[in-house]
Short mmCIF file of C-alpha atoms in Angstrom, two decimals:
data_model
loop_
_atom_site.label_atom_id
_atom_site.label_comp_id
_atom_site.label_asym_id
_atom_site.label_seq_id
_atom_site.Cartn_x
_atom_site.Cartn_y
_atom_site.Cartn_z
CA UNK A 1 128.79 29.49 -144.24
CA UNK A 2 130.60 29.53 -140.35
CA UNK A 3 132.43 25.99 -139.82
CA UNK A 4 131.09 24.75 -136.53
CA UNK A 5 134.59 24.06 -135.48
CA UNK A 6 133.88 20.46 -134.02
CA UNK A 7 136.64 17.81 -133.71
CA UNK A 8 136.06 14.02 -134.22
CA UNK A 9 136.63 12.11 -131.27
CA UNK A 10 139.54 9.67 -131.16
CA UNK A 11 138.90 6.74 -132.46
CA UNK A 12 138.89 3.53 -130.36
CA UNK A 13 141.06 0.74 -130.56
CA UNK A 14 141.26 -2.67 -128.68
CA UNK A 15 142.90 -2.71 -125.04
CA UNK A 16 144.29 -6.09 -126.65
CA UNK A 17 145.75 -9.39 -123.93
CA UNK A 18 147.46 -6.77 -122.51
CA UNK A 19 145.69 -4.67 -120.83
CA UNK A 20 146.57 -5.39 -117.45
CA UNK A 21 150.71 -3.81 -117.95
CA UNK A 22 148.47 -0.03 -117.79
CA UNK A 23 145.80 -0.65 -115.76
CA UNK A 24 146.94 -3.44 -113.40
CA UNK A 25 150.30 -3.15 -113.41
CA UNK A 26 150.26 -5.17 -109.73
CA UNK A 27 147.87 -7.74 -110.91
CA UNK A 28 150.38 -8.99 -113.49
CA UNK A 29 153.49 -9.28 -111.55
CA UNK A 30 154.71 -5.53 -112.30
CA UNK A 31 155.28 -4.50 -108.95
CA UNK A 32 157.20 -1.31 -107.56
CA UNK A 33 155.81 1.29 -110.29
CA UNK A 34 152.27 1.93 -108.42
CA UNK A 35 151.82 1.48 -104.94
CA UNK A 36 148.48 -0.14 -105.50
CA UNK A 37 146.61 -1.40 -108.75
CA UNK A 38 143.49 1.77 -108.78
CA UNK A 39 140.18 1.14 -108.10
CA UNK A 40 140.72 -1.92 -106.05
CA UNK A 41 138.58 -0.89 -103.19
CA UNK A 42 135.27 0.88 -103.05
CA UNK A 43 134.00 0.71 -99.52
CA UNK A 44 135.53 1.03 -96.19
CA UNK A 45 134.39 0.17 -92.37
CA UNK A 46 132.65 3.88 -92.85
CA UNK A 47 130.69 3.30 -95.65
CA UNK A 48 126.65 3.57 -95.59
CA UNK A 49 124.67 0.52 -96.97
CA UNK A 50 124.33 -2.86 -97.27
CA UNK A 51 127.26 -4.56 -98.02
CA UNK A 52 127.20 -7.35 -101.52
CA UNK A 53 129.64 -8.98 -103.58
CA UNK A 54 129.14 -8.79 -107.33
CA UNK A 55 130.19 -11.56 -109.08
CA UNK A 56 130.60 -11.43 -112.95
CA UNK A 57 131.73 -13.12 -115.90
CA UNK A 58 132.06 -12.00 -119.37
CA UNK A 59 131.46 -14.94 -122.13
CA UNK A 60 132.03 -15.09 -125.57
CA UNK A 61 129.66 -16.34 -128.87
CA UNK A 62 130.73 -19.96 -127.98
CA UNK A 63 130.10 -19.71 -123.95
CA UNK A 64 133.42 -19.28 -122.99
CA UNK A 65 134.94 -17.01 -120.12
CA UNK A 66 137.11 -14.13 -121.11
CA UNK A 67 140.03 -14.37 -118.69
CA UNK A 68 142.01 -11.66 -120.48
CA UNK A 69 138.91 -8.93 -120.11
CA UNK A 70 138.88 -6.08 -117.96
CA UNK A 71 135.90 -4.02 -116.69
CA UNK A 72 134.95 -0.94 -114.81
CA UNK A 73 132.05 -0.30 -112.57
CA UNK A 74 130.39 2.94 -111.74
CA UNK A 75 127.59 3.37 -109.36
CA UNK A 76 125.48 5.88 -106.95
CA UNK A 77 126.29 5.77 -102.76
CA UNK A 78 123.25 4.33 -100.89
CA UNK A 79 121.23 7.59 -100.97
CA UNK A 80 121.67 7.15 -105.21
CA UNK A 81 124.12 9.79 -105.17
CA UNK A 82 127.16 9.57 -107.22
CA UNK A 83 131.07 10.56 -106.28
CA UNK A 84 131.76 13.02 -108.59
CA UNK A 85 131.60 16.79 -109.46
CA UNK A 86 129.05 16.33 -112.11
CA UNK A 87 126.48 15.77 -109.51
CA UNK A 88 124.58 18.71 -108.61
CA UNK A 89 122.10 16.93 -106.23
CA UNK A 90 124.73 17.18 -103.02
CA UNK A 91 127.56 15.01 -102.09
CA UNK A 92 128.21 11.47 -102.16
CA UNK A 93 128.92 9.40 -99.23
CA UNK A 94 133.35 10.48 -99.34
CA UNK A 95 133.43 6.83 -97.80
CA UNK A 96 132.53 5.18 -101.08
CA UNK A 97 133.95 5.95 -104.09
CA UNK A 98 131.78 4.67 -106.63
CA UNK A 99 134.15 3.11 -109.05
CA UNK A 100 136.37 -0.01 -109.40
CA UNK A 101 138.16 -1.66 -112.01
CA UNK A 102 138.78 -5.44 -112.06
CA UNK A 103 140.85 -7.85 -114.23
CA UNK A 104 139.14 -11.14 -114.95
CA UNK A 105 140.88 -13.92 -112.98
CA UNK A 106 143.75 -15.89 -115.25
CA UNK A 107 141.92 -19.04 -114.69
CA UNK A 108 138.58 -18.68 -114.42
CA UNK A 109 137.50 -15.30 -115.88
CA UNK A 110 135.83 -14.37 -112.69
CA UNK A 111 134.90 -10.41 -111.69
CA UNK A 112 134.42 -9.80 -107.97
CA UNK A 113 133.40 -6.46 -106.63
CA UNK A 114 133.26 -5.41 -102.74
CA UNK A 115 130.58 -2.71 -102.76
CA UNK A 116 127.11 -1.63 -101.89
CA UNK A 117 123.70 -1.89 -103.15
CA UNK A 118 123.26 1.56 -104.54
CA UNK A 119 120.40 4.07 -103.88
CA UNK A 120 118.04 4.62 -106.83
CA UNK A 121 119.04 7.81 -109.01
CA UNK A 122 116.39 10.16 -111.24
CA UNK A 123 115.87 9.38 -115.37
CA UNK A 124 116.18 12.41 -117.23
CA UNK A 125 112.14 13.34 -116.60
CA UNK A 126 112.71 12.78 -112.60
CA UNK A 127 111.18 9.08 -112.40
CA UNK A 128 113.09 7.03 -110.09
CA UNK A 129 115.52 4.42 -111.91
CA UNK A 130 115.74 1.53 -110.51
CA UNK A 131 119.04 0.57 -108.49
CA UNK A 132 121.71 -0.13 -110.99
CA UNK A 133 125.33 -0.53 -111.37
CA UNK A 134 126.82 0.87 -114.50
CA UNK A 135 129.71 -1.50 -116.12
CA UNK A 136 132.42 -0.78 -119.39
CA UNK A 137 134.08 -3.77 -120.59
CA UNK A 138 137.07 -3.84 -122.48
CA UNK A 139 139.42 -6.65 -124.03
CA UNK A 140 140.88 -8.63 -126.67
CA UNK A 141 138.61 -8.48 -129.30
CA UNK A 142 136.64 -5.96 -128.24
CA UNK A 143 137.05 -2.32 -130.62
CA UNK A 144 134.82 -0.24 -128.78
CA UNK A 145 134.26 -0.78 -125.02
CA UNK A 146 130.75 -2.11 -124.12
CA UNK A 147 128.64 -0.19 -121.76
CA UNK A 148 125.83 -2.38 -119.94
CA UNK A 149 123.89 -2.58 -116.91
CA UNK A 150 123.48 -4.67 -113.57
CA UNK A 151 120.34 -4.57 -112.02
CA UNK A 152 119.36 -6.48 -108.97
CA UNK A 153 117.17 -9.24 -108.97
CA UNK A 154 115.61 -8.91 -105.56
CA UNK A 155 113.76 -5.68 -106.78
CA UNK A 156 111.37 -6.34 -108.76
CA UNK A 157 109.01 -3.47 -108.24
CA UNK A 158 112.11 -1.48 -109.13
CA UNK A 159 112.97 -3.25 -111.94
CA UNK A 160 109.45 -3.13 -113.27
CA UNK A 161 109.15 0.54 -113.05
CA UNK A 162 112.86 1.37 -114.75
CA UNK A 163 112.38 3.66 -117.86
CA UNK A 164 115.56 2.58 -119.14
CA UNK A 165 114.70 -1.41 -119.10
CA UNK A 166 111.17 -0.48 -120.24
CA UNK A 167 112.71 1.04 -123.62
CA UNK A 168 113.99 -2.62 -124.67
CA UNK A 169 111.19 -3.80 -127.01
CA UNK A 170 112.49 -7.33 -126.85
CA UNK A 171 110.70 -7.75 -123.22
CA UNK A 172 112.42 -12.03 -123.36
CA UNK A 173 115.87 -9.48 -123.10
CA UNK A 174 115.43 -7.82 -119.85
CA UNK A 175 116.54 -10.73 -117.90
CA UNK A 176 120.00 -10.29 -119.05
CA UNK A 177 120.86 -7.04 -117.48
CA UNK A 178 118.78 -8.92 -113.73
CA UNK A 179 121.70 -10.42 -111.55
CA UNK A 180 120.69 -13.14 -109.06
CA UNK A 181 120.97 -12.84 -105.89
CA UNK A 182 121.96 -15.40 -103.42
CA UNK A 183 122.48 -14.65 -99.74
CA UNK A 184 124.98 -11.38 -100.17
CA UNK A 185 126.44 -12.31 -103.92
CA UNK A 186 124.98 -11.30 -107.07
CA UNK A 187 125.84 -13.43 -110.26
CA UNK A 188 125.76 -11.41 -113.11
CA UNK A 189 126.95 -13.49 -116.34
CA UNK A 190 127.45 -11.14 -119.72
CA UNK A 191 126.89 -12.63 -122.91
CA UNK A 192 128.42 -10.88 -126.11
CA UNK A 193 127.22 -12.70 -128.48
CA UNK A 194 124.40 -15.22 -129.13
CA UNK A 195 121.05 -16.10 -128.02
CA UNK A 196 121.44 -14.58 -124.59
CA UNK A 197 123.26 -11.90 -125.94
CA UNK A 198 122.94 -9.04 -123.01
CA UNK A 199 121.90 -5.95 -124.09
CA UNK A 200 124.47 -3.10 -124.76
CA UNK A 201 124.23 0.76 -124.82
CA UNK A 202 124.63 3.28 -126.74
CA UNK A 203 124.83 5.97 -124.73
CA UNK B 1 139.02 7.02 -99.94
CA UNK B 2 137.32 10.60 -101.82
CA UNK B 3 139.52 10.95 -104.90
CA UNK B 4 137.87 14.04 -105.95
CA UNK B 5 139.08 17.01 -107.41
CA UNK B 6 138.14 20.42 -106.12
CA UNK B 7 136.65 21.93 -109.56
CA UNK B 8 135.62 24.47 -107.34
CA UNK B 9 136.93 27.24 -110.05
CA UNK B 10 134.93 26.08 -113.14
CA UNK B 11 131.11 25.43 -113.21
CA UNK B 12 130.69 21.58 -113.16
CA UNK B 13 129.53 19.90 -116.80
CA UNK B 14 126.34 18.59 -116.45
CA UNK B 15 125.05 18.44 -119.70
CA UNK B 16 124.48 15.55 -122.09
CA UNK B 17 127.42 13.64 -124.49
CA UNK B 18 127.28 14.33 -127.80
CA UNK B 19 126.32 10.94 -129.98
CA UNK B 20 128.82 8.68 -130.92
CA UNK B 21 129.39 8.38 -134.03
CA UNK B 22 130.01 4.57 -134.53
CA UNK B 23 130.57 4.99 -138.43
CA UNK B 24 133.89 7.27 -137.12
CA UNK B 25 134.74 4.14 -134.65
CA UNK B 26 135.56 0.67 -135.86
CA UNK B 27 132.28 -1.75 -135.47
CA UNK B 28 132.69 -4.77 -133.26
CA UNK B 29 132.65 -6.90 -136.30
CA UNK B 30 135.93 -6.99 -137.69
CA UNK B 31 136.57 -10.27 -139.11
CA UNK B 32 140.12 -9.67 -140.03
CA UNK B 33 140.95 -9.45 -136.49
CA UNK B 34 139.86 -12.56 -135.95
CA UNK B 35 139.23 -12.24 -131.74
CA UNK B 36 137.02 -9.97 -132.93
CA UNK B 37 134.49 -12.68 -134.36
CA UNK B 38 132.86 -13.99 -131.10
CA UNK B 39 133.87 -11.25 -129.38
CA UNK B 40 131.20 -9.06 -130.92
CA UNK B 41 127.55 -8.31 -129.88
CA UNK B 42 124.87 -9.29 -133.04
CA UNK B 43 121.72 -7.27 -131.79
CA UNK B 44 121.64 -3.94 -131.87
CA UNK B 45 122.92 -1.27 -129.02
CA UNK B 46 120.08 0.20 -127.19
CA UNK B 47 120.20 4.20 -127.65
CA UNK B 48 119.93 5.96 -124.58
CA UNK B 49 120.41 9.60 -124.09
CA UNK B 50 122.68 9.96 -120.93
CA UNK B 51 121.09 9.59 -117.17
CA UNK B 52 123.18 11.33 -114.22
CA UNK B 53 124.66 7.76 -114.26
CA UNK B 54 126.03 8.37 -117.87
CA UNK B 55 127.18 11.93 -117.25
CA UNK B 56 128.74 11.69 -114.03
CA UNK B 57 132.56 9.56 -113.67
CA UNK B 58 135.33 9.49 -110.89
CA UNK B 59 138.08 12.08 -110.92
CA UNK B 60 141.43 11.29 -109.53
CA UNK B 61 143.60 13.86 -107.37
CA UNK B 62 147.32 14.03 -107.94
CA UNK B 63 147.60 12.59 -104.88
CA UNK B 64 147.87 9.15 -106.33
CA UNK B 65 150.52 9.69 -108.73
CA UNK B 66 154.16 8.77 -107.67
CA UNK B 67 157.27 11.01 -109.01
CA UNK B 68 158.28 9.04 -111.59
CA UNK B 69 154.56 8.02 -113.12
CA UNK B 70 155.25 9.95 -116.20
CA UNK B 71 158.11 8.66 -116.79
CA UNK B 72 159.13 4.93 -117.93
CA UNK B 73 162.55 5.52 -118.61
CA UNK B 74 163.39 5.01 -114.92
CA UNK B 75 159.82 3.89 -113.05
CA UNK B 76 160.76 0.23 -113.66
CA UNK B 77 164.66 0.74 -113.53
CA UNK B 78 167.27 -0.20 -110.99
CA UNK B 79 168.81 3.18 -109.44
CA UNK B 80 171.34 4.10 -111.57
CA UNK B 81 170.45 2.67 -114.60
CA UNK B 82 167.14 3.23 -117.40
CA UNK B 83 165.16 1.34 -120.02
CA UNK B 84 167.19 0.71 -123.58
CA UNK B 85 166.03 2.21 -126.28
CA UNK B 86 165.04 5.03 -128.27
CA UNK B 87 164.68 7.85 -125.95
CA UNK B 88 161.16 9.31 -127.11
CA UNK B 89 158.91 12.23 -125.13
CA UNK B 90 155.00 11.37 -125.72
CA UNK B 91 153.15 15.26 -125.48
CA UNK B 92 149.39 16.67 -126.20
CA UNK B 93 146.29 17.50 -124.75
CA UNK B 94 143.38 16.13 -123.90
CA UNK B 95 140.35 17.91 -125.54
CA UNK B 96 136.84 17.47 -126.38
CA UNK B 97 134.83 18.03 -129.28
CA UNK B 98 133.79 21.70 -129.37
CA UNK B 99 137.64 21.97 -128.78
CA UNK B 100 138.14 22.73 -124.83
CA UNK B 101 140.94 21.15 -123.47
CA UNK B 102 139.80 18.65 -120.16
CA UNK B 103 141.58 19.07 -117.10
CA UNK B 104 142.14 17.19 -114.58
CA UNK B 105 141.93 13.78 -116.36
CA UNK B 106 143.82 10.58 -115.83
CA UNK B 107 145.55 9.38 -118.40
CA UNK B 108 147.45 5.71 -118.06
CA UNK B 109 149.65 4.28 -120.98
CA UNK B 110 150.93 0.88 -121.87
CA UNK B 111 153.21 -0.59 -124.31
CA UNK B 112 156.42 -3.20 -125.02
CA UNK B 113 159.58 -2.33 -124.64
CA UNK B 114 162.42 -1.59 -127.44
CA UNK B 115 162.16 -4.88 -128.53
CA UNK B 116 158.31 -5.55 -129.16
CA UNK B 117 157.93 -7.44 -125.79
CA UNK B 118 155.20 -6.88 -123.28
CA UNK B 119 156.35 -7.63 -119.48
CA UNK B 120 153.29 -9.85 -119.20
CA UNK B 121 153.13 -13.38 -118.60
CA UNK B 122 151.02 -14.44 -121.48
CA UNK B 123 153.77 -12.56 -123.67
CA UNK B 124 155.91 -15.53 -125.43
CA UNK B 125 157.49 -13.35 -128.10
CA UNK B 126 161.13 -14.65 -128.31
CA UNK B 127 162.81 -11.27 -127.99
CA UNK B 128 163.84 -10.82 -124.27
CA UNK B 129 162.75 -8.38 -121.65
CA UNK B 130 164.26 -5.51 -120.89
CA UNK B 131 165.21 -5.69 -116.86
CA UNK B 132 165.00 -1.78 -116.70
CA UNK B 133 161.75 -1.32 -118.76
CA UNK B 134 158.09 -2.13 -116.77
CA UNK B 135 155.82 -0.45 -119.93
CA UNK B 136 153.20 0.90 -117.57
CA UNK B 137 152.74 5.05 -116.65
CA UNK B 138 150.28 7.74 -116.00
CA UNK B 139 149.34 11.51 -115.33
CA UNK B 140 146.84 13.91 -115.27
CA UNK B 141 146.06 16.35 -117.30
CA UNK B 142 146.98 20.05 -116.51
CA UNK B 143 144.67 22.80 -116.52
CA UNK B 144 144.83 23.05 -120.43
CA UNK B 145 144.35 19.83 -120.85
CA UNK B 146 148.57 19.30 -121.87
CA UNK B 147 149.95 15.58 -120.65
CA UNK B 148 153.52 14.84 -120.82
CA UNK B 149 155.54 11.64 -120.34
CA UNK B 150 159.10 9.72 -121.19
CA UNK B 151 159.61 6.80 -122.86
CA UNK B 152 161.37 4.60 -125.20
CA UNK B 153 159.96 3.85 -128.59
CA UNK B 154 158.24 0.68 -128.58
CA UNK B 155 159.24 -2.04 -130.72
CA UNK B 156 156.79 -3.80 -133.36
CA UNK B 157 155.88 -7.27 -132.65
CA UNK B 158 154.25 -10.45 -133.98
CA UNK B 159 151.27 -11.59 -132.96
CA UNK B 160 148.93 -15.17 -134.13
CA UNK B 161 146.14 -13.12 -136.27
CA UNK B 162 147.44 -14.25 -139.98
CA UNK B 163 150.84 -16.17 -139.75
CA UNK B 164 152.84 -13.34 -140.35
CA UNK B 165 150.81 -10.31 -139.05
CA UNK B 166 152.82 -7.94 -137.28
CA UNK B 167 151.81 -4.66 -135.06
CA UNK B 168 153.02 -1.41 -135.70
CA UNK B 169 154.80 0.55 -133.23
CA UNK B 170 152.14 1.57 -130.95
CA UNK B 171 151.45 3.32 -127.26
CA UNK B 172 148.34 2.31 -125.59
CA UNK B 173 145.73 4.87 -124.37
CA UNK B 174 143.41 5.22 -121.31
CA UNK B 175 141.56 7.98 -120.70
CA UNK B 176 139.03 9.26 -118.55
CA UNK B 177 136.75 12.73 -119.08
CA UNK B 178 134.42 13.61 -116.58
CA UNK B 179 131.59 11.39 -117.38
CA UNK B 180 132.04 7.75 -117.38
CA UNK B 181 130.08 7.51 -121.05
CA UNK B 182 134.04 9.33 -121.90
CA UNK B 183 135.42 6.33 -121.39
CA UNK B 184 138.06 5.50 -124.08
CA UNK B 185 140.89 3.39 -124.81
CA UNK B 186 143.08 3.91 -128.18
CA UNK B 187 146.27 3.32 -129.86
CA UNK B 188 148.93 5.80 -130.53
CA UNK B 189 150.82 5.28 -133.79
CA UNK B 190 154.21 6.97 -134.93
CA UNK B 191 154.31 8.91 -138.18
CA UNK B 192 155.98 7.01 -141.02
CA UNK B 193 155.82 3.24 -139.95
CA UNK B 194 155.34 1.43 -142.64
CA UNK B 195 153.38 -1.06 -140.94
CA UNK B 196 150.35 0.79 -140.10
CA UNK B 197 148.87 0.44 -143.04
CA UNK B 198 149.22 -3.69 -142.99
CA UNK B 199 147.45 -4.34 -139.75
CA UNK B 200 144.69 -5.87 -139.15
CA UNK B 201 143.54 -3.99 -136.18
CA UNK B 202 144.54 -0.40 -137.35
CA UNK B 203 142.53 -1.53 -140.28
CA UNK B 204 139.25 -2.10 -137.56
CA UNK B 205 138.78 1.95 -138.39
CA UNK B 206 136.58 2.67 -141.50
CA UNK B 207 138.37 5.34 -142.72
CA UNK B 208 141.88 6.49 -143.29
CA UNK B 209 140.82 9.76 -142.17
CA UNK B 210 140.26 8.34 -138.23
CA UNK B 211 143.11 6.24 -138.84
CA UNK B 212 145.16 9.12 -139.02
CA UNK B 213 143.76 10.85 -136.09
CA UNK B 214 145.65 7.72 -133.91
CA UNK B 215 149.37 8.32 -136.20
CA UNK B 216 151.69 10.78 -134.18
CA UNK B 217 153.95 13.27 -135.75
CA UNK B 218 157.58 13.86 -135.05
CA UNK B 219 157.81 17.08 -133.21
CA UNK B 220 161.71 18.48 -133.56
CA UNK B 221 160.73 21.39 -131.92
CA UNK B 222 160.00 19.48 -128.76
CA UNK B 223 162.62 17.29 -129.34
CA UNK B 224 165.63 17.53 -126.82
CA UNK B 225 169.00 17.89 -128.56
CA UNK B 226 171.09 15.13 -127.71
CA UNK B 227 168.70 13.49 -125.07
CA UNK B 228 165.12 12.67 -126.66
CA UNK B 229 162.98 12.98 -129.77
CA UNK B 230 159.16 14.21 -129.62
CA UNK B 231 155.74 12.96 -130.72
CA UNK B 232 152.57 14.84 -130.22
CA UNK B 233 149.32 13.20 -129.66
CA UNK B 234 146.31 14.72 -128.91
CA UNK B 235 143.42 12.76 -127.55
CA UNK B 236 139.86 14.09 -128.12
CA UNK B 237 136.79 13.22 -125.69
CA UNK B 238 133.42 13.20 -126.40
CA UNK B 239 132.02 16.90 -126.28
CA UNK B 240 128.71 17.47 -123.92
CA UNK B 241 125.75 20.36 -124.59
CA UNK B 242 125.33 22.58 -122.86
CA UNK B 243 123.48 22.56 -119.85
CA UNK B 244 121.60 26.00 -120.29
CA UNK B 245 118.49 24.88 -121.69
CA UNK B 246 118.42 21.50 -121.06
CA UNK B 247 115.05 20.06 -119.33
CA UNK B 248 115.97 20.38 -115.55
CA UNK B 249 115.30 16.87 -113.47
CA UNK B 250 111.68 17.33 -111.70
CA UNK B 251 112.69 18.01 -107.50
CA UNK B 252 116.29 19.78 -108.06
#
């Protein structure tokens, strides 16, 4: 019988304490090398939509901030269409870029994102998703990075509708992937472990 | 702002990832790396096969990258002078599973310096800093997927797991693909340190098969005579189907 000549991805390892040296070289002091740390700004004075802050924390099984984790966002422009030549549905606003990366702060383990509430994008069988942000969070302790999602608390209709928040059977879960919204800030708190444990993807 | 690549020459990937396979990957739970212990998520992941929001990532241009980027011998160093150490070139590509090499990828690296210590704050190891040495690079990948940098071998360190757990020599990985469910961060190992097969977080992988896919052989035929040694690591992504008869989205 023909091999199917498949590799094995690489395995994963930890981005361990130090994460920042690679990926925020500025953020910890290492100045000189890049000109700026990447993915430190999403939006400019150009960009189309309403303008939030997203403000996250990432706690461990005993309710305690990481404040040596690291996480990525990735989400669709206002018209929930994403920055990036996988997306065949036309192009992204060029004045957002869709991504950021953010250490937690030293001292309190705090995330804050500039950005924009995003448009909603199709599910694989065309329903509308509801808006979302998509996050990866690495760290200390962490093998495998964690893919979740933020969705916003003022839309509930949205929310209701979502096919991906309607496949978790555990309905008492859903509320930790909601963030709350007060005035222009969302507070999105992820739990790794416990009893509000926020759901994780595989995906 | 737009950090987009023009892909205009290849069809774009659209299609799904393949599965990970999480047996292949170490689980979160890995009580002999302690951190690891409330770290970890109990329930089980929810299984989703990838939306546009999966399949779709950022792309960098090469406009970000500075000269020396790719090279850590000199883009922490004072003119004139370079990082101590062994002199080491880090080469491979950047492929996915059926095998195709990925363009067009960023790829950022960390590690300590000749000594085993990080240029981080929260770094007390009592072996000093190199002044030359920074520990932080990156490029992207060519249009075979190849990477290339410079570098100086990393020293092992200590570290509070067990009292006298020490890492191997390692490099560490970031990679993007072209979807952001690529996502990955590794470890690079070198071939023939003894220590890999002590630690605790090497030991995260299931299977000494996996565990060698992160070990780096000693390439002499890369090597530079009288200037650096070689190591060749090649970093595989997550492959994707093909997009030919997958269910199109309802309205495209």
């Amino acid at each position: 019988m023909q091999s199917l000549d498949r590799y094995k991805e690489t395995p994963s390892q930890t981005a361990g304490p130090y994460v920042h040296i690679g990926l925020t070289p500025n953020f910890c002091d290492i100045g000189g090398v890049y000109e700026t740390d990447l993915g430190t700004q999403m939006i400019n004075d150009k960009t189309k939509g309403e303008r939030v802050t997203v403000k996250a924390r990432v706690l461990d099984g005993t309710g305690t901030a990481l404040r040596d984790a690291l996480v990525e966002i990735w989400q669709a422009d206002a018209d929930g269409l994403y920055n990036s030549p996988s997306e065949m549905r036309g192009s992204a606003d060029p004045n957002f870029s869709g991504w950021a990366r953010c250490p937690a702060d030293m001292d309190t383990g705090e995330f804050v994102f500039e950005t924009i509430k995003p448009g909603r994008v199709p599910f694989r069988d065309g329903r509308p998703q509801a808006p979302h942000i998509s996050f990866w969070i690495v760290a200390r302790g962490i093998n495998l990075g964690l893919h979740t999602r933020m969705y916003f608390g003022d839309e509930e209709k949205a929310n209701a509708e979502d096919p991906v928040l309607q496949r978790i059977e555990h309905k008492v879960r859903v509320p930790t992937l909601i963030a709350k919204r007060e005035g222009n800030v969302y507070t999105f708190d992820i739990h790794l472990q416990g009893e509000k444990e926020t759901v994780f993807f595989d995906i | 702002m737009n950090e987009r690549v023009d892909l205009s020459n290849r069809g774009p990937e659209t299609g799904s990832f393949f599965q990970r396979d999480r047996a292949w990957h170490p689980p979160a739970y890995t009580p002999q790396y302690k951190t690891s212990v409330l770290r970890s998520p109990q329930k089980a992941l929810l299984s989703l096969d990838n939306t546009i929001s999966e399949i779709t990532g950022p792309t960098f241009g090469h406009n970000i990258l500075g000269e020396l980027d790719n090279d850590l011998i000199l883009n922490f160093a004072k003119p004139g002078e370079s990082a101590i150490g062994e002199r080491i070139i880090v080469y491979g590509r950047v492929l996915d599973e059926r095998g195709k090499g990925v363009p067009n990828v960023l790829v950022e690296f960390w590690q300590a310096n000749a000594g085993g210590r990080y240029r981080h704050k929260k770094d007390g190891y009592l072996a000093p800093l190199d002044p030359n040495f920074g520990g932080c690079g990156r490029t992207i990948t060519g249009e075979d997927g190849f990477y290339t940098f410079r570098t100086i071998k990393p020293g092992p360190y200590p570290w509070p797991n067990g009292v006298n757990d020490w890492r191997p020599r390692h490099i560490h990985f970031a990679v993007f693909g072209n979807g952001f469910g690529q996502r990955l961060i590794t470890q690079m190992y070198f071939e023939g340190d003894p220590l890999i097969w002590k630690c605790p977080i090497v030991s995260t992988i299931p299977s000494k098969e996996a565990i060698e896919a992160l070990i780096a052989p000693l390439d002499m035929e890369a090597t530079i005579p009288m200037d650096a040694m070689a190591y060749k690591f090649d970093i595989v992504l997550r492959g994707r189907r093909s997009t030919l008869f997958e269910n199109r989205l309802e309205g495209n």
